[in-house]
CSV table of C-alpha atoms in Angstrom, one decimal:
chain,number,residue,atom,x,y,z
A,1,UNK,CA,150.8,43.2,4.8
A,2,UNK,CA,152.3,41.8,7.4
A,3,UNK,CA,154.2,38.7,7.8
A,4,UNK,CA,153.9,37.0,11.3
A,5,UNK,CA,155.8,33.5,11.3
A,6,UNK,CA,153.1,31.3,10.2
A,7,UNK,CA,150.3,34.0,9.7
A,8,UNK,CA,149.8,36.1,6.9
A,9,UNK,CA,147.6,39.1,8.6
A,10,UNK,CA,146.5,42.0,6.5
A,11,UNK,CA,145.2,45.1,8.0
A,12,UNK,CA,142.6,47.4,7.9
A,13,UNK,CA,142.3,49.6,5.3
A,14,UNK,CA,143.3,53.2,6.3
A,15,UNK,CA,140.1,55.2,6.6
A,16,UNK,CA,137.5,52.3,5.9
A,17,UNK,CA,134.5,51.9,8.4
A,18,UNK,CA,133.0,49.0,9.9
A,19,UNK,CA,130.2,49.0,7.5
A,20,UNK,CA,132.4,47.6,4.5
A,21,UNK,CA,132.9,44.6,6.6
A,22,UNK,CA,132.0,42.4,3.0
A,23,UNK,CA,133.9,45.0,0.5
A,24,UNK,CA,137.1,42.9,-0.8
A,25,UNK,CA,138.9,45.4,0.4
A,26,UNK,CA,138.6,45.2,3.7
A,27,UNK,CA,141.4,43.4,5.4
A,28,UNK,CA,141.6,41.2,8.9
A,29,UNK,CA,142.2,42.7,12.3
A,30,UNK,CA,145.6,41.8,13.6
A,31,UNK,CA,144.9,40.3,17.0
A,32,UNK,CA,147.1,41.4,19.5
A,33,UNK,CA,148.7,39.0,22.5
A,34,UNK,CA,149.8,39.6,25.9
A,35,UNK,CA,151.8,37.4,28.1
A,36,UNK,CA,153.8,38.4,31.2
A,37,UNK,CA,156.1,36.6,33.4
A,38,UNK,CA,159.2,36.9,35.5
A,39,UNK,CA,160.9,33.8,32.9
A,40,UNK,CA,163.6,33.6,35.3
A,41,UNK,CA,165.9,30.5,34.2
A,42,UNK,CA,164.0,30.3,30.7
A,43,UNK,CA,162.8,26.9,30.1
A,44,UNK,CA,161.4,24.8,26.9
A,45,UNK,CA,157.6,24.9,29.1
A,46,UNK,CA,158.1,29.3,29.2
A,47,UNK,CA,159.0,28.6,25.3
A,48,UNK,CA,155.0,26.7,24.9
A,49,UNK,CA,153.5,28.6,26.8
A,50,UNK,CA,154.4,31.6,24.2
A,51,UNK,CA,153.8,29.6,21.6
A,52,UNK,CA,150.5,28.6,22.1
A,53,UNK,CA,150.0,32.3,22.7
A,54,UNK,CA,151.2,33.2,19.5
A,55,UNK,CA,149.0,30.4,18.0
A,56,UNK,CA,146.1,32.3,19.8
A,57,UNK,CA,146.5,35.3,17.9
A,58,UNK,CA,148.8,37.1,15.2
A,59,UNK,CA,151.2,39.3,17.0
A,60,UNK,CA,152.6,38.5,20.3
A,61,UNK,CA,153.8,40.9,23.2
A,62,UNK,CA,155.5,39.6,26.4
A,63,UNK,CA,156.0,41.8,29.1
A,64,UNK,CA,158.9,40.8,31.9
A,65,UNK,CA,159.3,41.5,35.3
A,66,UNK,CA,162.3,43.5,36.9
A,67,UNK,CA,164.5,42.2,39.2
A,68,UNK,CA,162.8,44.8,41.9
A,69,UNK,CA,159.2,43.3,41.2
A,70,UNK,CA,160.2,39.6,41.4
A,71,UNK,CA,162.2,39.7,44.9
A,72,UNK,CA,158.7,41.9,46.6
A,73,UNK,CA,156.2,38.9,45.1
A,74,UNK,CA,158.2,35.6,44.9
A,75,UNK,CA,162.1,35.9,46.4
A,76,UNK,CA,165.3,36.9,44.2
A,77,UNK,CA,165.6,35.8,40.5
A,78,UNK,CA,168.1,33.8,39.5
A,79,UNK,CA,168.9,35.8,36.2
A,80,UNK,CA,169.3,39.5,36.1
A,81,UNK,CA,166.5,41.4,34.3
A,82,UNK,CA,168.8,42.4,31.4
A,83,UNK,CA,169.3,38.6,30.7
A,84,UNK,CA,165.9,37.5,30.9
A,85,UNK,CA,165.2,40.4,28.1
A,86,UNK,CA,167.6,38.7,26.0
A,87,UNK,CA,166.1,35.5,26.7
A,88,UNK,CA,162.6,36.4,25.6
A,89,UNK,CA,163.4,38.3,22.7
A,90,UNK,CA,165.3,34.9,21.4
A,91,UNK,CA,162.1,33.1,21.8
A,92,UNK,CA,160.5,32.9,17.8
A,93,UNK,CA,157.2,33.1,18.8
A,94,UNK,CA,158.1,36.8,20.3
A,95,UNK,CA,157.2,39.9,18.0
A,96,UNK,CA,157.7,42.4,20.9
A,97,UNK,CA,159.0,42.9,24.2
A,98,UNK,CA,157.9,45.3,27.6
A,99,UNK,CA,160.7,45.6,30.2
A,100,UNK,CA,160.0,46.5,33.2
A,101,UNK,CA,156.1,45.4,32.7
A,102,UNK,CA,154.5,45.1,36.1
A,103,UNK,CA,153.8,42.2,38.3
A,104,UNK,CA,150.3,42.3,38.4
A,105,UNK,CA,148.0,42.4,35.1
A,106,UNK,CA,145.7,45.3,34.2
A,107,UNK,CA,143.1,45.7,31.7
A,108,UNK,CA,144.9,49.7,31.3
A,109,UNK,CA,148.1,47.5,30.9
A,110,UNK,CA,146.2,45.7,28.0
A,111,UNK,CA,145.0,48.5,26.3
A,112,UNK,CA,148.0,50.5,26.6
A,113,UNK,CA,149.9,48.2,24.1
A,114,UNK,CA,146.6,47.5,22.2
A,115,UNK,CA,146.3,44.1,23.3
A,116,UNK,CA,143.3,42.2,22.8
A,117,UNK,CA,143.4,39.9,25.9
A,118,UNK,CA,146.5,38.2,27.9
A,119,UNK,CA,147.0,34.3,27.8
A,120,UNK,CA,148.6,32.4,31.1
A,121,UNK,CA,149.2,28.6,31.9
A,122,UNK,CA,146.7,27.1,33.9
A,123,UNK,CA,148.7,27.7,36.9
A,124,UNK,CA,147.9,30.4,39.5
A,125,UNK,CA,150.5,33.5,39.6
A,126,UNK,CA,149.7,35.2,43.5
A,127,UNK,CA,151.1,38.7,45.1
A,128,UNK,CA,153.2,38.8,47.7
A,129,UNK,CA,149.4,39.3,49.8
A,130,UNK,CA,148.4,36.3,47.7
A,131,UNK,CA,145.7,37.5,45.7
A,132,UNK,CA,145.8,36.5,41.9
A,133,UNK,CA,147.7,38.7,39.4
A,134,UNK,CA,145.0,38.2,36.6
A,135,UNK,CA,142.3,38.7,39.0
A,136,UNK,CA,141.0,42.0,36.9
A,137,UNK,CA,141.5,40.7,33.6
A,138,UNK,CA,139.7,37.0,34.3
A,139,UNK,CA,136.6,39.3,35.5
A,140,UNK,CA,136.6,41.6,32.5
A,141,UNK,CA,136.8,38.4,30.0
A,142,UNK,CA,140.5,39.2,28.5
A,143,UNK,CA,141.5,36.4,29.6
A,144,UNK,CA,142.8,33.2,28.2
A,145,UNK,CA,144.4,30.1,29.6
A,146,UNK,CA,146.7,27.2,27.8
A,147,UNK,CA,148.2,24.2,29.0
A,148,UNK,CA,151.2,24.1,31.1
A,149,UNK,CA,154.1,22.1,30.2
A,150,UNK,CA,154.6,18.9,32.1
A,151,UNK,CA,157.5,17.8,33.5
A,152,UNK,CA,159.4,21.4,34.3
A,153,UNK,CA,159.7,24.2,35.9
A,154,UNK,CA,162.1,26.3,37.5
A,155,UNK,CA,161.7,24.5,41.1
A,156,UNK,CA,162.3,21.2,39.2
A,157,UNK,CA,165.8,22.4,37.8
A,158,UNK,CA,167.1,24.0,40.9
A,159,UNK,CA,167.0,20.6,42.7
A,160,UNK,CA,168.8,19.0,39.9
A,161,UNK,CA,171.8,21.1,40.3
A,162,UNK,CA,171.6,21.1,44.0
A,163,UNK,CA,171.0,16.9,44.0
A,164,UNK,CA,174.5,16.0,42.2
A,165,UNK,CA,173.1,13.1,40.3
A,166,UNK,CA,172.2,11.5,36.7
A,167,UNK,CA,169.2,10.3,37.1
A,168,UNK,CA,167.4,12.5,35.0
A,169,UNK,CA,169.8,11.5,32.1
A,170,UNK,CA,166.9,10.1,29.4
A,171,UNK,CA,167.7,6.3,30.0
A,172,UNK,CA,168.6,6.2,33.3
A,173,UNK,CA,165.5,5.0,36.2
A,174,UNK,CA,164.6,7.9,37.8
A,175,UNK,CA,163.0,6.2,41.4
A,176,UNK,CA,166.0,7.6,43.7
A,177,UNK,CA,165.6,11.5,41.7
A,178,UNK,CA,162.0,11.6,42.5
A,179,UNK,CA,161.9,10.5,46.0
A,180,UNK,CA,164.4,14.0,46.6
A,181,UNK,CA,162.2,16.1,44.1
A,182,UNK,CA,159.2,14.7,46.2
A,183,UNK,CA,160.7,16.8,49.2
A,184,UNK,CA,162.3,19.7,47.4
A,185,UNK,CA,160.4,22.8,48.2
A,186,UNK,CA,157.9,21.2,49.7
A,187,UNK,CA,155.8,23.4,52.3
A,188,UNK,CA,154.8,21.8,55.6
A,189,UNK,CA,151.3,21.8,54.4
A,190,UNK,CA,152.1,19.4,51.3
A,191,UNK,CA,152.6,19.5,47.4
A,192,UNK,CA,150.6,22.5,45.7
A,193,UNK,CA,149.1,20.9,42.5
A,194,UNK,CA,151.1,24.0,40.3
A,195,UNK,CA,154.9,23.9,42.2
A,196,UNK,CA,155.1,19.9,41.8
A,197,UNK,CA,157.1,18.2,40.0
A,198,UNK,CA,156.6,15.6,37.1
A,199,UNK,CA,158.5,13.6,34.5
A,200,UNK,CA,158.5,15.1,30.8
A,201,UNK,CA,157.6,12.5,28.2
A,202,UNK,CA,158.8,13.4,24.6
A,203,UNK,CA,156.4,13.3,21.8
A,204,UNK,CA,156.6,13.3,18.6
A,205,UNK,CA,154.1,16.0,18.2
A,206,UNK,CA,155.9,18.4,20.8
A,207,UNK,CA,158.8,18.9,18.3
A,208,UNK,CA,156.8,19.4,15.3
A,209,UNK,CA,154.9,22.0,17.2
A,210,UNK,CA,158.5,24.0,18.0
A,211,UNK,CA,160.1,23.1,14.7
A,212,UNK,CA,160.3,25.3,11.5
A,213,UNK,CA,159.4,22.6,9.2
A,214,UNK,CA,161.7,24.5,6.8
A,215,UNK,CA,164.1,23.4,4.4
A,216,UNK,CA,167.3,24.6,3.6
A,217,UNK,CA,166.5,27.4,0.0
A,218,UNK,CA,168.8,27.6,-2.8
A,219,UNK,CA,171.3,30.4,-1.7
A,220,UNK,CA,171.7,29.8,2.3
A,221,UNK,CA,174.8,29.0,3.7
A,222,UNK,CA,174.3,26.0,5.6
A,223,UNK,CA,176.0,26.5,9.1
A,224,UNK,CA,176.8,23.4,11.3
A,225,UNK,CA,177.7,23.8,15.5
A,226,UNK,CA,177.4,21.2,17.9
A,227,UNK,CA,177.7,20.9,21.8
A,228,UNK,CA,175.5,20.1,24.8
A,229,UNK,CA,173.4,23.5,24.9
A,230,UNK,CA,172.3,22.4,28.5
A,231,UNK,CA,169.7,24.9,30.4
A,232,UNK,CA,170.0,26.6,27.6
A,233,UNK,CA,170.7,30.4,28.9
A,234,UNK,CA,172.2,33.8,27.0
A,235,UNK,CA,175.7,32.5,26.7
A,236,UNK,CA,174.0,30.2,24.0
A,237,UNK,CA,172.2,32.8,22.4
A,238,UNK,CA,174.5,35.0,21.7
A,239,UNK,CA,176.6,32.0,20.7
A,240,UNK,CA,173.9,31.8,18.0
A,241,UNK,CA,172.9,34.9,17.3
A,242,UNK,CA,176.8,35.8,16.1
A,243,UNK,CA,176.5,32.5,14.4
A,244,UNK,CA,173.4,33.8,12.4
A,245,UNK,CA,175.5,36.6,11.4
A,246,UNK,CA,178.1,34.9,9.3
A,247,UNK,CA,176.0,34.8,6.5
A,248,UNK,CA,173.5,37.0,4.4
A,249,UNK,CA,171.4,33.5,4.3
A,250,UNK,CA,171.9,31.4,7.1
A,251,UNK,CA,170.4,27.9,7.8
A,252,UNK,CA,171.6,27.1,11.2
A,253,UNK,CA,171.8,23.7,12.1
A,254,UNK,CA,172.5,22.9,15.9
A,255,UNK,CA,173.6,18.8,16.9
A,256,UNK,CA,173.0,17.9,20.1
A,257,UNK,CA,175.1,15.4,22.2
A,258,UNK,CA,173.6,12.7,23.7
A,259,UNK,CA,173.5,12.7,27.7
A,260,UNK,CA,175.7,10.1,28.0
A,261,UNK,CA,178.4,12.0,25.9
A,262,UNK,CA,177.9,14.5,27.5
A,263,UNK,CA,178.5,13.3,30.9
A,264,UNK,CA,181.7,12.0,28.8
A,265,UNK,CA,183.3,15.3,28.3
A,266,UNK,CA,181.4,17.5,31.4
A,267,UNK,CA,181.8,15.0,33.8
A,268,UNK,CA,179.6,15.5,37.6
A,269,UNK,CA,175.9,15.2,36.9
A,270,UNK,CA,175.9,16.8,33.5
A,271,UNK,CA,173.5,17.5,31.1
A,272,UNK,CA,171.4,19.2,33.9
A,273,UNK,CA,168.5,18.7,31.2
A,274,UNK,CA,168.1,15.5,29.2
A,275,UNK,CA,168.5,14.9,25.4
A,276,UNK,CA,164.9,15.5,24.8
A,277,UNK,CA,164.6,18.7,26.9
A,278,UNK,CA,167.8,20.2,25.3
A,279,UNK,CA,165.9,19.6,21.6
A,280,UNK,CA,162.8,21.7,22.5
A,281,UNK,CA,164.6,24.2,24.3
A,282,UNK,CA,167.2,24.9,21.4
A,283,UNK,CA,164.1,24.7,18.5
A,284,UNK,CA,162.4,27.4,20.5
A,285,UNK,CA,165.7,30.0,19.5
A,286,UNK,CA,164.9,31.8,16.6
A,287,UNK,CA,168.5,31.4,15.2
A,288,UNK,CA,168.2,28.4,14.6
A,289,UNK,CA,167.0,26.1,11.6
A,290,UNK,CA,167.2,22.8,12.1
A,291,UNK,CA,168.5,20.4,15.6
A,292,UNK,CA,170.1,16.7,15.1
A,293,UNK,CA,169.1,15.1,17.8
A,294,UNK,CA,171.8,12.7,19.4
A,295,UNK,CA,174.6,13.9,16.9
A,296,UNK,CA,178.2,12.2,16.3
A,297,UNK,CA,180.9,13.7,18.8
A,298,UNK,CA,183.4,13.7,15.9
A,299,UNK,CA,181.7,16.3,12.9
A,300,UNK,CA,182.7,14.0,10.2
A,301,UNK,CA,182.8,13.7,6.2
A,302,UNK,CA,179.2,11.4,6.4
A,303,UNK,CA,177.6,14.6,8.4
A,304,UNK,CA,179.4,17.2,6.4
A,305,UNK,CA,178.4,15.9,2.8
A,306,UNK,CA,174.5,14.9,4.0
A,307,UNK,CA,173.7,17.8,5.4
A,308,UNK,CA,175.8,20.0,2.5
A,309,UNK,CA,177.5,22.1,5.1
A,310,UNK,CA,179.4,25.1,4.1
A,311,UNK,CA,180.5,26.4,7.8
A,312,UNK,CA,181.0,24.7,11.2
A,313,UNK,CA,181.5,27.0,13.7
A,314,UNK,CA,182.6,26.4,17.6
A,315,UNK,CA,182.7,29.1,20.3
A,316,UNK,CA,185.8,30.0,23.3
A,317,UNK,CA,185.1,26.7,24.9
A,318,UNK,CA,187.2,24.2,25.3
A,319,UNK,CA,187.1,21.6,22.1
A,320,UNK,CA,187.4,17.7,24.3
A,321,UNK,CA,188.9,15.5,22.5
A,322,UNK,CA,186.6,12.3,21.3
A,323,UNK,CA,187.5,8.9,22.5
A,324,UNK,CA,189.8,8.1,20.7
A,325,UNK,CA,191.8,11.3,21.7
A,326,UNK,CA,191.4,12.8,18.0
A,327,UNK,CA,189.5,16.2,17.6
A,328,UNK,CA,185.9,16.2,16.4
A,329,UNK,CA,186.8,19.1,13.8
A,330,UNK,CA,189.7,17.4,12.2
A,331,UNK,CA,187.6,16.7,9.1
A,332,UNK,CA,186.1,20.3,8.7
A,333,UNK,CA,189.4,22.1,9.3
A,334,UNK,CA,190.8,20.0,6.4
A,335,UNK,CA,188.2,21.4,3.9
A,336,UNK,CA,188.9,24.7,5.7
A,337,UNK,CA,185.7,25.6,6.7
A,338,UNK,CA,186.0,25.6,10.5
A,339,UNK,CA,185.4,29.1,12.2
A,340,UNK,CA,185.9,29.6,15.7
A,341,UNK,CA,183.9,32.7,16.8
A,342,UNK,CA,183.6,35.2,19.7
A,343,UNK,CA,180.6,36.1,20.9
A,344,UNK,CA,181.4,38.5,24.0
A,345,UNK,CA,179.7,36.7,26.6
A,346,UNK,CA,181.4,34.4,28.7
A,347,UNK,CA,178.4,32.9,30.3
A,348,UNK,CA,178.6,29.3,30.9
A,349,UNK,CA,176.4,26.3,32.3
A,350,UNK,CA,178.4,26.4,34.8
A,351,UNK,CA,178.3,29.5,36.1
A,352,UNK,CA,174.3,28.8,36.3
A,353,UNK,CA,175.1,26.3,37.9
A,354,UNK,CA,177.2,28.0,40.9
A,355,UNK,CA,174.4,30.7,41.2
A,356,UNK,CA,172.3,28.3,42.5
A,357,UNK,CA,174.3,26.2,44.7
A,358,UNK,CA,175.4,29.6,46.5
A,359,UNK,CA,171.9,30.9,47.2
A,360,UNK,CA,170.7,27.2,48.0
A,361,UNK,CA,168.9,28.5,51.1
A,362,UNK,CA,167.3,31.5,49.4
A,363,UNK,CA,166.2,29.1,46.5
A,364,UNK,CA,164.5,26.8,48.9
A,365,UNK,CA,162.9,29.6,50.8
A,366,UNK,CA,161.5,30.9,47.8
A,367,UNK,CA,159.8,27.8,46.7
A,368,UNK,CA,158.5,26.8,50.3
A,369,UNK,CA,157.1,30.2,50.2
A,370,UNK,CA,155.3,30.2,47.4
A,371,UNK,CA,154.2,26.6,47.5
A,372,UNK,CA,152.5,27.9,51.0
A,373,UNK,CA,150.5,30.5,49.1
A,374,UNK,CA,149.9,28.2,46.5
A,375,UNK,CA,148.2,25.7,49.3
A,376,UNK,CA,146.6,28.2,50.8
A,377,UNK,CA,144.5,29.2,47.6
A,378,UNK,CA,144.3,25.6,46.3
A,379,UNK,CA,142.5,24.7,49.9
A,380,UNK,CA,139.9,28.0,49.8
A,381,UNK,CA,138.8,26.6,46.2
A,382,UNK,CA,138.8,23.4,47.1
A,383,UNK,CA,136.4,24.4,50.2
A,384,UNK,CA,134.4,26.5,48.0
A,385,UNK,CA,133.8,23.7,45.2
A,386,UNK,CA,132.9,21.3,48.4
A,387,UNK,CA,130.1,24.3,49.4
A,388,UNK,CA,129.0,24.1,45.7
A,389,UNK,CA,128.5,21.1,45.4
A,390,UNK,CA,126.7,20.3,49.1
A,391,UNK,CA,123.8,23.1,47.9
A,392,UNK,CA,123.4,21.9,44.7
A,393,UNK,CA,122.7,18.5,46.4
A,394,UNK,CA,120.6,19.8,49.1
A,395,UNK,CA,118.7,22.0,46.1
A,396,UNK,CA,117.7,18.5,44.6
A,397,UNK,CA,116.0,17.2,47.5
């Protein structure tokens, strides 16, 4: 048997044939998933996208781009290939990763990792000759769509950096931020309906789909950390992966800052993503348990004793000191169990942050470029749905 996050899949018995399809014995074919990507600057809408793959199917395999691939089709990545394995494999929903898996999507890609058909958004992905990378698979019916996420994507979170402002912050009017994000990217031939660029509305469904639902067991070691976890990225991950490893049983719980005290202690236009972003894209990780949305800045006795907390950890970065100039792990350093770890990477929002600002043209390059080939195609269909529909007119009279 195996166990697949929420499905229980048993397979076939060794030896059986089809023709004891109705014997007891025989057991359920474990369907097999493809996605592929570049997941450059991993977002909570990559994170959805995989898990209404996995929801698809039983056993998920996502296959990621090199850094070779991605520069030929769409323009330089952001993250090196190595992070964005790192990335994926964090993901929950993931069962198996493909490096190196190639930009566009064969049916001998499928079979040669036993997949029964590949799943993408309900975007278009084009070459650098702008032909569609599932064009073989969409023909030969492997193919499966699901919804994209609104309100992100990677063009989206470039211009926040680049803008300097807060008015993406979750209570803050956001008129001024999307009369630049209107602009940003934007090819001389207009928006491309899949490169544009919308406001996310939080549901209360979207975090029951990316949370566990589970409760702590008798024998885990409840772990608390808290911080900001903005665009989230492999500093965090590793972060919490060594914060997994502090005990046999771990139930990780992560509290989130709201923006505003955020902005407090990070200062400029920080939290790049809003409180509500930054909950779905830290749910996705699979080190982690449970998230506290809007948490106290100060990890006190009332969050301590509710939540029955035997560790709080904190990585290398600086501790800020709450308002009132005391620290926020006064109260778990006095029970003594306050651990500050080391995680080896060194990675900080930050430094994400500078990437982009100093390959601001490329980055804008890149997106005019693809939003061009993204109009291009857009218009053909558009022109060809037009045809369709003037002969099916004329047909009637």
């Amino acid at each position: 048997m195996i166990r697949n996050g929420s499905h229980e899949v048993e397979e076939e018995v060794k030896g059986e044939s089809s023709s004891s399809s109705h014997s007891p014995e025989k057991r359920k074919r474990v369907i097999r998933v493809w996605c592929d990507g570049c997941y450059d600057m991993v977002h909570y809408g990559h994170s959805n996208q995989l898990r209404q793959a996995k929801a698809m199917g039983d056993y998920l395999v996502v296959g990621v781009h090199t850094d070779e691939e991605i520069a030929k089709h769409k323009g330089p990545p952001v993250f090196t290939q190595a992070e964005r394995y790192k990335m994926i494999r964090a993901i929950k929903w993931v069962d198996e990763i493909v490096e190196g898996a190639p930009y566009v999507t064969t049916l001998e890609t499928l079979d040669k990792y036993n997949c029964d058909f590949c799943v993408h958004g309900d975007d278009i992905t084009l070459t650098v000759d702008g032909k569609d990378t599932y064009d073989e698979v969409k023909r030969m019916g492997r193919y499966r769509e699901c919804k994209r996420t609104q309100g992100v994507s990677t063009t989206d979170l470039v211009g926040r950096m680049l803008l300097l402002t807060k008015a993406h912050h979750s209570n803050i009017d956001n008129t001024a931020y999307q009369l630049h994000t209107d602009n940003f990217g934007k090819g001389p031939k207009g928006h491309s309906p899949w490169t544009g660029v919308s406001q996310f509305l939080q549901t209360s469904q979207k975090i029951i789909q990316f949370a566990s639902g589970k409760e702590p067991q008798p024998g885990d070691t409840i772990i608390y950390v808290a911080g900001a976890f903005d665009l989230f990225h492999i500093g965090h991950v590793d972060f919490l992966e060594t914060v997994h490893k502090q005990a046999e049983k771990p139930y990780v719980i992560v509290g989130l800052h709201f923006d505003q005290e955020v902005n407090r202690y990070k200062g400029k236009n920080y939290p790049i993503m809003n409180i509500h972003e930054r909950t779905l894209s830290v749910l996705a990780c699979r080190y982690v348990s449970e998230v506290v949305i809007g948490a106290p800045y100060a990890v006190g006795k009332d969050l301590l004793d509710h939540f029955k907390v035997d560790l709080v950890c904190h990585g290398k970065t600086e501790v800020f000191p709450d308002t009132d100039g005391t620290d926020p792990y006064d109260e778990p350093k006095k029970r003594g169990i306050f651990r500050v770890l080391d995680s080896g990477s060194d990675l900080t929002t930050d430094d994400i942050v500078q990437r982009i600002i100093e390959n601001r043209l490329q980055f804008e390059a890149r997106n005019q470029k693809k939003e061009a080939k993204e109009m291009a195609v857009f218009e053909a269909l558009k022109h060809k749905d037009d045809s369709l529909k003037t002969e099916a007119a004329l047909a009637k009279n």
